XYZ file of C-alpha atoms in Angstrom:
189
model
C -3.154 -68.436 15.328
C -5.679 -67.044 12.930
C -8.164 -66.307 15.692
C -5.468 -64.483 17.615
C -4.548 -62.300 14.646
C -8.212 -61.543 14.123
C -8.535 -60.400 17.718
C -5.378 -58.335 17.312
C -6.771 -56.718 14.182
C -10.079 -56.021 15.950
C -8.232 -54.356 18.816
C -6.204 -52.303 16.353
C -9.415 -51.165 14.661
C -10.850 -50.206 18.055
C -7.724 -48.175 18.828
C -8.005 -46.415 15.479
C -11.662 -45.633 16.150
C -10.785 -44.290 19.593
C -8.128 -41.990 18.112
C -10.601 -40.820 15.429
C -13.110 -39.951 18.168
C -10.436 -37.991 19.993
C -9.682 -36.033 16.807
C -13.367 -35.285 16.339
C -13.706 -34.122 19.930
C -10.729 -31.787 19.535
C -12.232 -30.313 16.384
C -15.552 -29.764 18.142
C -13.812 -27.852 20.938
C -12.656 -25.145 18.464
C -15.839 -24.058 16.680
C -15.785 -21.700 13.726
C -17.056 -18.256 14.614
C -19.260 -17.803 11.520
C -20.528 -20.536 9.251
C -21.211 -20.131 5.535
C -24.875 -19.228 5.955
C -24.219 -16.815 8.867
C -23.454 -13.140 8.519
C -21.394 -11.104 10.987
C -22.874 -8.098 12.821
C -23.333 -4.894 10.849
C -20.512 -2.962 12.564
C -18.006 -5.762 11.801
C -19.205 -5.925 8.208
C -18.551 -2.180 7.802
C -15.113 -2.505 9.420
C -14.102 -5.437 7.193
C -15.400 -3.615 4.103
C -13.315 -0.519 4.889
C -10.280 -2.727 5.507
C -10.717 -4.485 2.148
C -11.197 -1.155 0.363
C -7.981 0.286 1.809
C -6.005 -2.781 0.730
C -7.492 -2.611 -2.770
C -6.930 1.118 -3.194
C -3.284 0.839 -2.154
C -2.547 -1.559 -5.021
C -4.549 0.648 -7.393
C -2.295 3.591 -6.590
C 1.092 1.863 -6.273
C 1.066 0.105 -9.646
C 0.443 3.239 -11.745
C 3.193 5.008 -9.781
C 5.590 2.167 -10.607
C 4.647 2.505 -14.267
C 5.202 6.272 -14.083
C 8.611 5.705 -12.516
C 9.547 3.228 -15.237
C 8.380 5.738 -17.859
C 10.550 8.478 -16.283
C 7.413 10.518 -15.630
C 7.398 11.005 -11.854
C 7.546 14.782 -12.352
C 4.729 14.745 -14.903
C 1.654 15.177 -12.726
C -0.782 15.067 -15.634
C 0.418 11.637 -16.772
C 0.314 10.288 -13.205
C -3.253 11.566 -12.765
C -4.265 9.934 -16.052
C -2.649 6.627 -15.087
C -4.204 6.500 -11.618
C -7.597 7.740 -12.867
C -7.790 5.270 -15.739
C -6.707 2.428 -13.440
C -9.395 3.299 -10.888
C -12.048 3.682 -13.589
C -11.251 0.448 -15.431
C -10.959 -1.587 -12.233
C -14.347 -0.249 -11.141
C -15.923 -1.124 -14.492
C -14.464 -4.653 -14.549
C -15.452 -5.270 -10.926
C -19.012 -4.107 -11.678
C -19.214 -6.344 -14.751
C -17.853 -9.390 -12.898
C -20.202 -8.922 -9.955
C -23.331 -8.332 -12.022
C -22.798 -10.269 -15.250
C -19.687 -12.430 -14.889
C -19.197 -14.913 -12.102
C -21.670 -13.031 -9.851
C -19.461 -13.209 -6.795
C -18.230 -10.212 -4.795
C -14.736 -10.200 -6.282
C -12.366 -7.308 -6.776
C -10.778 -6.893 -10.196
C -7.542 -4.957 -9.903
C -4.397 -4.337 -11.905
C -2.202 -7.335 -12.656
C 0.601 -7.661 -10.156
C 2.615 -9.961 -12.421
C 4.107 -6.956 -14.206
C 5.676 -5.491 -11.055
C 8.942 -7.436 -11.268
C 9.673 -6.654 -14.953
C 8.826 -2.978 -14.411
C 11.143 -2.756 -11.403
C 13.821 -4.552 -13.444
C 13.424 -1.913 -16.170
C 14.005 0.769 -13.538
C 17.177 -0.882 -12.250
C 18.832 -1.567 -15.623
C 20.517 1.798 -15.984
C 20.652 4.606 -13.463
C 20.904 7.260 -16.188
C 17.982 6.006 -18.276
C 15.791 8.942 -17.174
C 18.442 11.597 -17.799
C 17.540 13.571 -20.932
C 21.101 14.907 -21.241
C 22.449 11.347 -21.460
C 19.669 10.168 -23.749
C 19.866 13.115 -26.157
C 23.465 14.363 -25.966
C 24.134 17.745 -27.524
C 20.531 18.498 -28.482
C 20.003 21.104 -25.769
C 23.417 22.682 -26.346
C 22.873 23.377 -30.023
C 21.575 26.855 -30.795
C 20.052 25.843 -34.141
C 17.299 23.700 -32.611
C 14.293 25.125 -30.805
C 13.894 22.032 -28.651
C 13.116 22.569 -24.983
C 13.675 20.266 -22.034
C 9.936 19.648 -21.844
C 9.902 18.399 -25.444
C 12.801 16.077 -24.782
C 11.183 14.843 -21.566
C 7.990 14.069 -23.511
C 9.991 12.130 -26.102
C 11.811 10.247 -23.360
C 8.501 9.339 -21.692
C 7.205 8.116 -25.060
C 10.277 5.908 -25.513
C 10.010 4.473 -21.997
C 6.286 3.749 -22.351
C 7.029 1.804 -25.527
C 9.603 -0.209 -23.557
C 7.006 -0.979 -20.895
C 4.484 -2.073 -23.511
C 7.012 -4.620 -24.793
C 7.117 -6.404 -21.401
C 4.025 -8.582 -22.103
C 5.611 -9.764 -25.343
C 8.313 -11.574 -23.414
C 6.171 -13.099 -20.667
C 2.960 -13.841 -22.533
C 1.867 -15.489 -25.740
C 3.983 -13.157 -27.817
C 7.031 -14.435 -25.921
C 6.229 -17.928 -27.195
C 5.955 -16.491 -30.677
C 9.411 -14.980 -30.382
C 10.821 -18.182 -28.900
C 9.404 -20.383 -31.675
C 9.680 -18.408 -34.937
C 7.976 -21.151 -36.992
C 4.658 -20.077 -35.442
C 4.897 -16.636 -37.040
C 3.767 -17.900 -40.425
C 0.681 -19.545 -38.897
C -0.175 -17.062 -36.125
C -2.700 -15.482 -35.887
C -4.929 -18.042 -37.606
């Protein structure tokens, strides 16, 4: 009996080896186009670089526009230009520093996409949150004040930007500080 089970186990091992060889043969039939040490042709490298740049630039432009919408500043072209320009500049600086001094890999450092959902939620809370007449009732109707709509719009943008800056408090380390008030006496060390 023991000899028979040994032969059975040997035949099972042979079957397993045969199936492993079949798997290896299937993998060899589908070779990888470029290995780690290979580099693609120059024209494909240029095409892939342009493709990566377009994907990166789209996120660099969309996120500042979402912030401008949450700050009720879609009509304020100067603020939008400052947001997009500072985002492009800082992402370029951080990418340069990471590539040359940081991890020394060709990585792209862009704006954090984790803030998209809270910013969109801020936009959807109240449909009249960007209306200066609802936010400052009676201020424009009074004849005693010399306040213009532009002044009120600037104040509204300031208020909304402060709301946006509070978002990291509730999803980051500051959120833990608010959740556990006993840390406040010891934090920061």
